Short mmCIF file of C-alpha atoms and ligand atoms in Angstrom, two decimals:
data_model
loop_
_atom_site.label_atom_id
_atom_site.label_comp_id
_atom_site.label_asym_id
_atom_site.label_seq_id
_atom_site.Cartn_x
_atom_site.Cartn_y
_atom_site.Cartn_z
CA MET A 1 2.24 -59.54 63.67
CA GLU A 2 4.14 -56.75 61.92
CA SER A 3 6.72 -54.62 63.70
CA MET A 4 5.48 -51.41 65.26
CA THR A 5 6.20 -48.45 67.51
CA PHE A 6 4.45 -48.30 70.87
CA VAL A 7 4.41 -44.74 72.22
CA LEU A 8 3.47 -44.51 75.87
CA PHE A 9 2.39 -41.14 77.31
CA GLY A 10 2.63 -41.20 81.12
CA ALA A 11 5.53 -43.64 81.14
CA THR A 12 6.59 -42.78 84.68
CA GLY A 13 3.07 -43.07 86.10
CA ASP A 14 1.54 -45.65 88.36
CA LEU A 15 -0.51 -47.49 85.76
CA ALA A 16 2.53 -47.93 83.53
CA LYS A 17 4.49 -49.33 86.44
CA ARG A 18 1.85 -51.68 87.83
CA LYS A 19 0.08 -52.82 84.71
CA ILE A 20 1.50 -51.77 81.36
CA TYR A 21 5.17 -52.82 81.65
CA PRO A 22 4.38 -56.15 83.31
CA ALA A 23 1.74 -56.77 80.62
CA LEU A 24 4.20 -55.99 77.81
CA TYR A 25 6.80 -58.22 79.40
CA ASN A 26 4.38 -61.12 79.84
CA LEU A 27 3.37 -60.77 76.21
CA TYR A 28 7.00 -60.75 75.24
CA ILE A 29 7.69 -63.97 77.19
CA ASP A 30 4.64 -65.55 75.55
CA GLN A 31 5.99 -64.42 72.15
CA LYS A 32 3.00 -62.25 71.55
CA LEU A 33 4.88 -59.02 70.93
CA PRO A 34 5.91 -58.18 67.40
CA GLN A 35 9.60 -58.39 66.65
CA PRO A 36 11.15 -55.94 66.40
CA ILE A 37 9.17 -53.47 68.48
CA SER A 38 10.17 -49.96 69.46
CA ILE A 39 8.72 -48.76 72.75
CA ILE A 40 9.05 -45.08 73.52
CA GLY A 41 8.14 -43.81 76.98
CA LEU A 42 7.24 -40.17 77.56
CA GLY A 43 7.18 -38.20 80.77
CA ARG A 44 7.66 -34.68 82.00
CA GLY A 45 10.94 -35.33 83.81
CA LYS A 46 14.38 -36.00 82.38
CA LEU A 47 15.51 -39.60 82.24
CA SER A 48 18.28 -41.34 80.33
CA HIS A 49 17.31 -44.33 78.21
CA PHE A 50 19.25 -46.51 80.62
CA ASP A 51 17.54 -45.17 83.76
CA PHE A 52 14.18 -45.61 82.09
CA GLN A 53 14.98 -49.21 81.23
CA GLU A 54 15.98 -49.77 84.86
CA LYS A 55 12.61 -48.41 86.02
CA VAL A 56 10.82 -50.72 83.62
CA LYS A 57 12.85 -53.64 84.92
CA GLU A 58 12.00 -52.83 88.55
CA SER A 59 8.31 -52.75 87.77
CA ILE A 60 8.50 -56.12 86.01
CA LEU A 61 10.35 -57.71 88.89
CA GLU A 62 7.70 -56.41 91.26
CA PHE A 63 4.51 -56.92 89.28
CA SER A 64 4.94 -59.42 86.46
CA ARG A 65 3.09 -62.72 86.80
CA ARG A 66 5.82 -64.43 84.76
CA LEU A 67 8.86 -65.12 86.86
CA GLU A 68 11.16 -66.06 84.01
CA HIS A 69 13.51 -63.13 83.74
CA ASP A 70 16.77 -64.67 82.78
CA ALA A 71 19.27 -61.94 82.05
CA SER A 72 19.46 -62.35 78.29
CA GLN A 73 15.70 -62.28 77.74
CA MET A 74 15.22 -59.34 80.07
CA GLY A 75 18.10 -57.51 78.38
CA GLU A 76 16.65 -58.03 74.93
CA PHE A 77 13.23 -56.88 76.08
CA LEU A 78 14.53 -53.74 77.77
CA ASN A 79 16.56 -52.90 74.73
CA ALA A 80 13.35 -52.00 72.93
CA PHE A 81 12.73 -49.09 75.33
CA ARG A 82 13.69 -45.45 74.84
CA PHE A 83 12.67 -42.34 76.75
CA SER A 84 11.85 -38.85 75.62
CA THR A 85 10.88 -35.87 77.76
CA LEU A 86 7.55 -34.39 76.78
CA ASP A 87 5.43 -31.54 78.03
CA VAL A 88 2.02 -32.23 76.50
CA ASN A 89 1.59 -28.57 75.56
CA LYS A 90 4.97 -28.05 73.87
CA THR A 91 4.87 -28.62 70.14
CA GLU A 92 8.67 -28.85 69.95
CA ASP A 93 8.58 -31.90 72.24
CA TYR A 94 6.36 -33.70 69.71
CA GLN A 95 8.88 -32.85 67.00
CA LYS A 96 11.63 -34.39 69.11
CA LEU A 97 9.43 -37.43 69.59
CA LEU A 98 8.74 -37.73 65.88
CA LYS A 99 12.46 -37.63 65.20
CA LEU A 100 13.11 -40.43 67.69
CA VAL A 101 10.23 -42.53 66.34
CA LYS A 102 11.60 -42.21 62.81
CA GLU A 103 15.19 -42.91 63.83
CA ARG A 104 14.09 -46.13 65.50
CA GLU A 105 11.89 -47.09 62.57
CA GLU A 106 14.91 -46.76 60.28
CA GLU A 107 17.35 -48.40 62.64
CA LEU A 108 15.09 -51.42 63.13
CA GLN A 109 13.81 -51.34 59.54
CA MET A 110 10.26 -51.25 60.73
CA LYS A 111 6.92 -50.52 59.15
CA GLU A 112 5.39 -47.21 60.20
CA HIS A 113 2.71 -48.78 62.39
CA ARG A 114 2.22 -46.56 65.43
CA MET A 115 0.32 -47.23 68.61
CA PHE A 116 -0.26 -44.29 70.97
CA TYR A 117 -1.19 -45.23 74.52
CA LEU A 118 -2.42 -42.31 76.65
CA SER A 119 -1.83 -43.36 80.23
CA VAL A 120 -2.38 -39.80 81.45
CA ALA A 121 -5.14 -37.77 83.11
CA PRO A 122 -8.12 -37.45 80.75
CA GLU A 123 -7.87 -33.66 80.60
CA PHE A 124 -4.79 -34.18 78.41
CA PHE A 125 -6.41 -36.54 75.90
CA ASP A 126 -7.53 -33.86 73.48
CA ILE A 127 -4.36 -31.78 73.48
CA ILE A 128 -2.22 -34.88 72.94
CA ALA A 129 -4.43 -36.14 70.12
CA LEU A 130 -4.30 -32.73 68.49
CA ASN A 131 -0.52 -32.60 68.75
CA ILE A 132 -0.15 -36.12 67.36
CA LYS A 133 -2.05 -34.88 64.34
CA ASN A 134 -0.33 -31.50 63.97
CA SER A 135 3.20 -32.77 64.51
CA GLY A 136 2.96 -35.36 61.74
CA LEU A 137 3.28 -38.28 64.18
CA GLY A 138 -0.06 -39.51 62.93
CA GLU A 139 0.94 -39.42 59.28
CA THR A 140 2.23 -42.89 58.68
CA ASN A 141 2.48 -45.32 55.81
CA GLY A 142 1.15 -47.98 58.15
CA TRP A 143 -1.69 -47.89 60.64
CA LYS A 144 -2.08 -45.65 63.66
CA ARG A 145 -4.09 -46.45 66.77
CA LEU A 146 -4.94 -44.74 70.03
CA ILE A 147 -5.50 -46.45 73.38
CA ILE A 148 -7.23 -44.45 76.10
CA GLU A 149 -8.66 -45.31 79.48
CA LYS A 150 -11.72 -44.15 81.27
CA PRO A 151 -13.02 -41.70 82.34
CA PHE A 152 -14.31 -40.74 78.91
CA GLY A 153 -15.86 -37.47 79.97
CA HIS A 154 -17.52 -36.33 83.19
CA ASP A 155 -21.06 -36.24 81.87
CA LEU A 156 -22.85 -36.60 78.56
CA GLN A 157 -21.85 -33.22 77.22
CA SER A 158 -18.16 -33.40 78.13
CA ALA A 159 -17.97 -36.95 76.76
CA ARG A 160 -19.37 -35.76 73.45
CA GLU A 161 -16.96 -32.82 73.37
CA LEU A 162 -14.02 -35.09 74.08
CA ASN A 163 -15.05 -37.53 71.41
CA GLU A 164 -15.48 -34.77 68.91
CA LYS A 165 -11.91 -33.59 69.59
CA LEU A 166 -10.44 -37.07 69.43
CA SER A 167 -12.21 -37.76 66.19
CA ARG A 168 -10.38 -34.86 64.54
CA ALA A 169 -7.17 -36.87 64.89
CA PHE A 170 -8.34 -40.50 64.91
CA ASP A 171 -11.16 -42.41 63.25
CA GLU A 172 -13.48 -44.43 65.47
CA ASP A 173 -11.96 -47.70 64.30
CA GLU A 174 -8.52 -46.41 65.34
CA ILE A 175 -9.60 -45.68 68.93
CA TYR A 176 -9.33 -48.43 71.55
CA ARG A 177 -11.14 -47.39 74.74
CA ILE A 178 -10.07 -49.62 77.59
CA ASP A 179 -12.65 -50.73 80.11
CA HIS A 180 -10.58 -53.18 82.09
CA TYR A 181 -13.70 -55.16 83.07
CA LEU A 182 -13.95 -56.20 79.42
CA GLY A 183 -10.49 -57.72 79.79
CA LYS A 184 -11.52 -59.97 82.67
CA PRO A 185 -11.58 -63.63 81.59
CA MET A 186 -15.03 -64.29 83.02
CA VAL A 187 -16.54 -61.25 81.35
CA GLN A 188 -15.05 -62.42 78.07
CA ASN A 189 -16.34 -65.88 78.87
CA LEU A 190 -19.94 -64.67 79.13
CA GLU A 191 -20.32 -64.78 75.41
CA ALA A 192 -19.08 -68.40 75.16
CA LEU A 193 -21.12 -69.48 78.13
CA LYS A 194 -24.32 -68.19 76.58
CA PHE A 195 -23.73 -68.90 72.95
CA ALA A 196 -21.59 -72.05 72.93
CA ASN A 197 -23.98 -73.90 75.24
CA PRO A 198 -27.42 -74.58 73.79
CA ILE A 199 -28.59 -75.57 77.26
CA LEU A 200 -27.99 -72.01 78.46
CA GLN A 201 -28.76 -70.27 75.20
CA SER A 202 -32.27 -71.73 75.25
CA ILE A 203 -33.11 -70.28 78.66
CA TRP A 204 -31.43 -66.89 78.18
CA ASN A 205 -34.64 -64.88 77.90
CA LYS A 206 -37.65 -63.50 79.71
CA ASP A 207 -39.55 -66.81 79.58
CA HIS A 208 -37.09 -68.51 81.89
CA ILE A 209 -35.21 -65.81 83.75
CA ALA A 210 -36.83 -64.08 86.71
CA ASN A 211 -34.17 -61.46 87.33
CA VAL A 212 -30.48 -60.72 86.86
CA GLN A 213 -28.21 -59.34 89.59
CA ILE A 214 -24.85 -57.80 88.83
CA THR A 215 -22.71 -56.86 91.82
CA ALA A 216 -19.24 -55.36 92.09
CA SER A 217 -18.47 -54.86 95.75
CA GLU A 218 -15.13 -53.69 97.08
CA THR A 219 -13.64 -53.60 100.55
CA VAL A 220 -11.27 -50.74 99.78
CA GLY A 221 -12.30 -47.16 100.43
CA VAL A 222 -11.41 -44.10 98.42
CA GLU A 223 -7.67 -44.62 99.10
CA GLN A 224 -5.40 -41.82 97.81
CA ARG A 225 -7.86 -40.82 95.10
CA ALA A 226 -10.19 -38.41 96.88
CA GLY A 227 -9.30 -35.59 94.48
CA TYR A 228 -10.76 -37.57 91.61
CA TYR A 229 -13.36 -39.70 93.39
CA ASP A 230 -15.09 -36.94 95.34
CA HIS A 231 -16.10 -35.41 91.99
CA SER A 232 -17.05 -38.70 90.42
CA GLY A 233 -18.70 -41.02 92.87
CA ALA A 234 -19.60 -44.63 92.17
CA ILE A 235 -22.05 -43.62 89.46
CA ARG A 236 -19.29 -42.26 87.20
CA ASP A 237 -16.46 -44.40 88.50
CA MET A 238 -18.16 -47.79 88.15
CA VAL A 239 -21.76 -47.68 86.90
CA GLN A 240 -21.41 -45.61 83.73
CA ASN A 241 -18.69 -47.93 82.46
CA HIS A 242 -17.93 -51.29 84.13
CA MET A 243 -21.45 -52.08 85.37
CA LEU A 244 -23.18 -51.12 82.14
CA GLN A 245 -20.58 -53.01 80.12
CA MET A 246 -21.32 -56.13 82.18
CA LEU A 247 -25.01 -55.52 81.66
CA MET A 248 -24.54 -55.28 77.89
CA MET A 249 -22.44 -58.43 77.82
CA THR A 250 -25.04 -60.32 79.86
CA ALA A 251 -28.12 -59.14 78.03
CA MET A 252 -26.94 -59.01 74.44
CA ASN A 253 -28.67 -61.18 71.91
CA LEU A 254 -26.93 -63.83 69.82
CA PRO A 255 -24.91 -61.89 67.25
CA TYR A 256 -25.26 -62.75 63.61
CA LYS A 257 -21.52 -63.53 63.58
CA MET A 258 -18.89 -63.61 66.33
CA ASN A 259 -16.89 -60.59 65.29
CA ALA A 260 -16.19 -57.20 66.80
CA ALA A 261 -18.67 -55.30 64.66
CA GLU A 262 -21.57 -57.68 65.30
CA ILE A 263 -20.91 -58.08 69.01
CA ARG A 264 -20.70 -54.33 69.47
CA ASN A 265 -23.83 -53.95 67.43
CA GLU A 266 -25.72 -56.27 69.78
CA LYS A 267 -24.33 -54.49 72.83
CA ARG A 268 -25.44 -51.17 71.44
CA LYS A 269 -28.95 -52.52 70.93
CA VAL A 270 -29.11 -53.47 74.61
CA MET A 271 -28.18 -49.96 75.72
CA GLU A 272 -30.67 -48.48 73.30
CA ALA A 273 -33.40 -50.61 74.88
CA VAL A 274 -32.59 -49.75 78.51
CA ARG A 275 -35.53 -47.73 79.76
CA PRO A 276 -34.50 -44.14 80.47
CA PHE A 277 -35.46 -42.44 83.74
CA ILE A 278 -36.54 -38.88 84.17
CA LYS A 279 -34.71 -37.29 87.06
CA GLU A 280 -37.86 -37.03 89.22
CA LYS A 281 -38.29 -40.81 89.03
CA VAL A 282 -34.67 -41.68 89.74
CA LYS A 283 -35.32 -42.13 93.46
CA ASN A 284 -37.76 -44.98 92.71
CA HIS A 285 -35.17 -47.09 90.91
CA ILE A 286 -31.75 -45.96 92.11
CA VAL A 287 -30.33 -46.10 95.62
CA ARG A 288 -27.29 -44.04 96.42
CA GLY A 289 -25.23 -44.51 99.52
CA GLN A 290 -22.11 -43.31 101.27
CA TYR A 291 -20.04 -45.34 103.68
CA ALA A 292 -19.87 -44.49 107.35
CA SER A 293 -17.20 -45.92 109.64
CA GLY A 294 -17.25 -49.61 110.47
CA GLU A 295 -15.21 -52.75 110.62
CA ILE A 296 -13.80 -54.70 107.70
CA ASN A 297 -11.92 -57.94 108.26
CA GLY A 298 -11.46 -57.06 111.92
CA GLN A 299 -10.15 -53.56 111.19
CA LEU A 300 -11.85 -50.33 112.09
CA VAL A 301 -12.09 -47.97 109.15
CA SER A 302 -13.26 -44.39 109.00
CA GLY A 303 -16.27 -43.04 107.20
CA TYR A 304 -16.03 -41.47 103.74
CA LYS A 305 -16.39 -37.89 105.02
CA ASP A 306 -13.37 -38.40 107.29
CA GLU A 307 -11.11 -39.71 104.54
CA PRO A 308 -8.12 -37.48 103.68
CA GLY A 309 -8.92 -35.08 100.87
CA VAL A 310 -12.70 -35.58 101.03
CA ASN A 311 -14.93 -32.58 101.61
CA PRO A 312 -16.36 -33.14 105.15
CA SER A 313 -19.85 -32.33 103.92
CA SER A 314 -19.48 -34.35 100.72
CA GLN A 315 -22.64 -35.80 99.19
CA THR A 316 -20.68 -38.10 96.88
CA ASP A 317 -22.06 -41.59 96.33
CA THR A 318 -19.73 -44.46 97.21
CA PHE A 319 -22.53 -46.96 96.58
CA VAL A 320 -25.13 -47.20 93.87
CA ALA A 321 -27.82 -49.82 93.33
CA ALA A 322 -30.09 -49.61 90.32
CA ARG A 323 -33.07 -51.46 88.90
CA LEU A 324 -33.10 -51.41 85.13
CA TRP A 325 -35.57 -52.59 82.55
CA ILE A 326 -34.57 -53.59 79.06
CA ASP A 327 -37.55 -52.94 76.83
CA ASN A 328 -36.97 -55.42 74.03
CA PRO A 329 -38.68 -58.70 73.14
CA LEU A 330 -35.94 -60.76 74.82
CA TRP A 331 -36.07 -59.10 78.24
CA SER A 332 -39.29 -57.20 78.66
CA GLY A 333 -40.55 -57.54 82.24
CA VAL A 334 -37.26 -58.91 83.64
CA PRO A 335 -35.62 -56.62 86.19
CA PHE A 336 -31.84 -56.25 86.05
CA TYR A 337 -30.35 -55.16 89.37
CA VAL A 338 -26.93 -53.61 89.46
CA ARG A 339 -25.02 -52.58 92.55
CA THR A 340 -21.54 -51.44 93.36
CA GLY A 341 -19.90 -49.90 96.36
CA LYS A 342 -16.73 -49.29 98.29
CA ARG A 343 -16.05 -50.43 101.85
CA MET A 344 -18.48 -53.30 101.57
CA LYS A 345 -18.28 -56.66 103.26
CA GLU A 346 -16.28 -58.45 100.60
CA LYS A 347 -14.44 -57.98 97.35
CA SER A 348 -16.63 -59.71 94.84
CA THR A 349 -17.73 -59.19 91.27
CA ARG A 350 -20.49 -61.59 90.37
CA ILE A 351 -23.50 -62.03 88.16
CA VAL A 352 -26.43 -64.06 89.44
CA ILE A 353 -29.13 -65.18 87.03
CA GLU A 354 -32.23 -66.28 88.90
CA LEU A 355 -34.51 -68.60 86.96
CA LYS A 356 -38.25 -68.61 87.20
CA ASN A 357 -39.51 -71.09 89.72
CA SER A 358 -42.82 -72.05 88.23
CA LEU A 359 -42.83 -75.65 89.47
CA LYS A 360 -42.42 -74.85 93.14
CA LEU A 361 -46.17 -75.32 93.75
CA LEU A 362 -45.91 -78.93 92.59
CA TYR A 363 -44.34 -79.87 95.87
CA ASN A 364 -45.90 -80.02 99.32
CA GLN A 365 -46.12 -76.83 101.25
CA ASP A 366 -43.54 -77.97 103.77
CA GLN A 367 -40.97 -78.20 100.97
CA THR A 368 -39.25 -74.97 100.07
CA VAL A 369 -37.96 -75.33 96.55
CA LYS A 370 -35.26 -72.80 95.81
CA PRO A 371 -34.98 -71.29 92.36
CA ASN A 372 -32.29 -72.46 89.96
CA LEU A 373 -29.45 -69.97 89.93
CA LEU A 374 -26.61 -69.50 87.52
CA ILE A 375 -23.81 -67.75 89.36
CA ILE A 376 -20.89 -66.31 87.47
CA ASP A 377 -18.03 -65.26 89.71
CA ILE A 378 -15.83 -62.79 87.92
CA ASN A 379 -13.45 -61.57 90.58
CA PRO A 380 -11.50 -62.54 92.67
CA ASP A 381 -12.77 -66.11 92.10
CA GLU A 382 -13.50 -67.19 88.56
CA ASN A 383 -16.23 -69.78 88.73
CA VAL A 384 -19.47 -70.74 87.12
CA THR A 385 -21.96 -72.42 89.42
CA LEU A 386 -25.35 -73.81 88.60
CA GLN A 387 -27.69 -74.29 91.50
CA LEU A 388 -30.20 -77.07 90.87
CA ASN A 389 -32.58 -78.93 93.16
CA GLY A 390 -32.17 -82.55 94.19
CA LYS A 391 -33.73 -84.94 96.63
CA ASN A 392 -31.74 -85.65 99.74
CA PRO A 393 -31.69 -89.47 100.08
CA LEU A 394 -31.62 -89.24 103.87
CA ASN A 395 -34.78 -87.26 104.44
CA GLY A 396 -36.42 -87.11 101.02
CA LYS A 397 -36.42 -83.32 101.07
CA ILE A 398 -35.74 -81.20 98.03
CA GLU A 399 -32.47 -79.36 98.59
CA PRO A 400 -30.28 -77.15 96.44
CA VAL A 401 -27.20 -78.78 94.93
CA ARG A 402 -24.47 -76.92 93.09
CA ILE A 403 -22.42 -77.87 90.08
CA ASN A 404 -19.39 -75.82 89.56
CA PHE A 405 -16.51 -75.26 87.21
CA SER A 406 -13.65 -72.88 87.68
CA CYS A 407 -11.46 -71.16 85.14
CA GLU A 408 -8.64 -73.42 86.24
CA ASP A 409 -10.48 -76.36 84.68
CA LEU A 410 -9.91 -74.66 81.34
CA ASN A 411 -6.33 -73.69 82.06
CA ARG A 412 -4.76 -77.10 82.10
CA ASN A 413 -1.16 -76.04 81.67
CA ARG A 414 -1.41 -73.82 84.80
CA LEU A 415 0.75 -71.11 83.32
CA GLY A 416 -1.23 -68.36 84.95
CA VAL A 417 -4.02 -66.65 83.12
CA PRO A 418 -3.13 -63.42 81.30
CA GLU A 419 -4.29 -60.35 83.13
CA ALA A 420 -6.87 -57.94 81.77
CA TYR A 421 -4.24 -55.48 80.54
CA GLU A 422 -2.29 -58.18 78.80
CA ARG A 423 -5.32 -59.39 76.88
CA LEU A 424 -6.44 -55.89 76.00
CA ILE A 425 -3.03 -54.61 74.90
CA PHE A 426 -2.58 -57.72 72.79
CA ASP A 427 -5.99 -57.26 71.17
CA ALA A 428 -5.14 -53.64 70.38
CA LEU A 429 -1.81 -54.71 68.85
CA ILE A 430 -3.56 -57.14 66.52
CA GLY A 431 -6.38 -54.69 65.82
CA ASP A 432 -9.20 -56.66 67.45
CA SER A 433 -11.62 -54.20 69.04
CA THR A 434 -14.20 -56.70 70.35
CA PHE A 435 -13.45 -56.04 74.02
CA PHE A 436 -13.06 -52.28 73.83
CA ALA A 437 -15.83 -49.77 74.41
CA HIS A 438 -17.22 -48.32 71.19
CA TRP A 439 -18.10 -44.63 71.27
CA LYS A 440 -21.78 -45.46 70.73
CA GLU A 441 -21.80 -47.64 73.87
CA VAL A 442 -20.09 -44.90 75.85
CA GLU A 443 -22.49 -42.26 74.62
CA LEU A 444 -25.61 -44.34 75.27
CA SER A 445 -24.32 -45.12 78.75
CA TRP A 446 -23.86 -41.43 79.50
CA GLU A 447 -27.31 -40.72 78.12
CA TRP A 448 -28.80 -43.20 80.56
CA VAL A 449 -26.69 -41.96 83.47
CA GLN A 450 -27.22 -38.23 82.90
CA PRO A 451 -30.68 -37.91 84.59
CA ILE A 452 -29.24 -39.82 87.56
CA LEU A 453 -26.38 -37.32 87.81
CA ASN A 454 -28.94 -34.52 87.69
CA ALA A 455 -31.09 -36.12 90.38
CA PHE A 456 -28.05 -36.60 92.64
CA GLU A 457 -26.87 -33.05 92.09
CA GLU A 458 -30.28 -31.60 92.80
CA ASN A 459 -30.71 -33.88 95.80
CA LEU A 460 -33.85 -35.43 94.40
CA SER A 461 -32.68 -38.79 95.63
CA PRO A 462 -31.76 -39.44 99.28
CA LEU A 463 -28.17 -40.27 100.23
CA HIS A 464 -28.23 -43.31 102.53
CA GLU A 465 -25.40 -43.93 104.95
CA TYR A 466 -24.22 -47.51 105.21
CA GLN A 467 -21.84 -49.05 107.65
CA SER A 468 -18.42 -50.01 106.32
CA GLY A 469 -18.25 -53.79 106.14
CA SER A 470 -21.95 -54.16 105.27
CA TYR A 471 -23.69 -54.94 101.98
CA GLY A 472 -24.74 -51.33 101.57
CA PRO A 473 -27.88 -49.46 102.63
CA GLU A 474 -31.06 -51.42 103.33
CA ALA A 475 -32.84 -49.39 100.70
CA ALA A 476 -30.96 -51.49 98.14
CA ASP A 477 -32.71 -54.59 99.48
CA PHE A 478 -36.11 -52.95 99.11
CA LEU A 479 -35.44 -52.38 95.41
CA LEU A 480 -35.58 -56.16 94.98
CA ALA A 481 -38.16 -56.85 97.66
CA GLU A 482 -40.62 -54.66 95.76
CA ASN A 483 -40.54 -57.28 93.00
CA GLY A 484 -40.47 -60.24 95.38
CA PHE A 485 -36.71 -60.90 95.09
CA LYS A 486 -33.58 -60.64 97.20
CA TRP A 487 -29.86 -60.29 96.55
CA TRP A 488 -28.25 -63.69 96.29
CA LEU A 489 -24.72 -62.57 97.17
CA ASP A 490 -25.63 -62.46 100.84
CA GLU A 491 -26.30 -66.23 101.12
C1 BG6 B 501 -11.61 -48.77 88.58
C2 BG6 B 501 -12.19 -47.77 89.52
O1 BG6 B 501 -12.01 -48.49 87.27
O2 BG6 B 501 -12.04 -50.09 88.95
C3 BG6 B 501 -11.79 -48.08 90.96
O3 BG6 B 501 -11.74 -46.47 89.18
C4 BG6 B 501 -12.15 -49.51 91.30
O4 BG6 B 501 -12.41 -47.18 91.86
C5 BG6 B 501 -11.63 -50.48 90.24
O5 BG6 B 501 -11.57 -49.80 92.57
C6 BG6 B 501 -12.14 -51.87 90.51
O6 BG6 B 501 -11.51 -52.75 89.64
P1 BG6 B 501 -11.33 -54.28 90.00
O7 BG6 B 501 -10.69 -54.89 88.80
O8 BG6 B 501 -10.48 -54.36 91.23
O9 BG6 B 501 -12.71 -54.82 90.28
#
């Protein structure tokens, strides 16, 4: 990999501390960072280079998964870091930054490859991109790239406006939109599971699959983020991005070739085929909920409306369940159920594929033959489980048996699996955009979500309360029951 400059906006923020520095350090230890590299942190405050390096070191000691930090290696790593004060609106600060970038490029005899990572609130994305362009920071003899994180817009229109502004400074193939779910090993594994195993590939369609269930449940509440969350809700915070990305990864057809362009092309086709709702019909397919007080892991927790910073009459959704239909030849007639919520019974991200159970009538009526299930645990466990049926030798009854493999089976050297941010930052450094959200995917997702936002805003869809520590409102069970199914997470 060729040497480069890594410019980090928001260098004193929480994400940088918890995720970005530890990820860079782990990459460095694994020899996956280019040498030399110049890393320039930007923040509003004043900080000497040395104090900045100390902050970076503290965050690594606290959050890095790699414990090797012998003094010489750590010293060499920290040496790559410099700090510059920057007010995003001040053009002279970008000039100062450009000067520092160039000085370091000369000092280290580096190519002019420049990565800009915007770890800042999204309202600053456009002004920063504009200033990168106007200041000359974006004029390089090498490549330039931009990494940004969700939220990409607040609704369809604002997402389009934002994209339009970004595209004045960066081309689409220079923009790396992080959706950290795409960095999760099991989400990345979906493609191999489906396409590297003929046994699964051959059943991955409407002839064999009865329904697909994608759940991301959390036990945490809104935490310190009410200011953001109360205006977003689960629909913007989780469904528009993470849940739909998992849906695309699960439902995409075999790409013509395994490369970023083809995979993204297949994902786009899935989103294009998801049946749109008109806002009046949203209530028939989408359940929205809000947590009330309850008990989680033996602890009493308060309801959403009583959380600090939340409007006491808030109508914000902290839970969403949806039934989607993908109108293409591969999936027509197969319901996809998606649900996500805060303050639920357990932290679990999982995909359950339920197979059709057409042979169940072969057996006597006193035998209940369960369907085959393929269960993909994404988080916190990373497992693939196949539920089959077998005959119990003791009583001759058909009973479900499970075969299972965990990610650890594939990680024989037990070094610890790279975290999502590590994988994604590395991919961006080498210019591989496979596991980043393409603008088209983002736009199509907003297009699908927009009538739901409208229905919620106009109260066309009831807001169900659910007890903290539960699996969400009962209405979410009816969504499946209407088609003769049930959620499998609750087993
Ligand atoms: C974030 C959301 O994108 O994902 C949070 O903003 C949510 O509200 C988080 O808690 C969940 O991520 P994970 O990796 O813990 O499942």
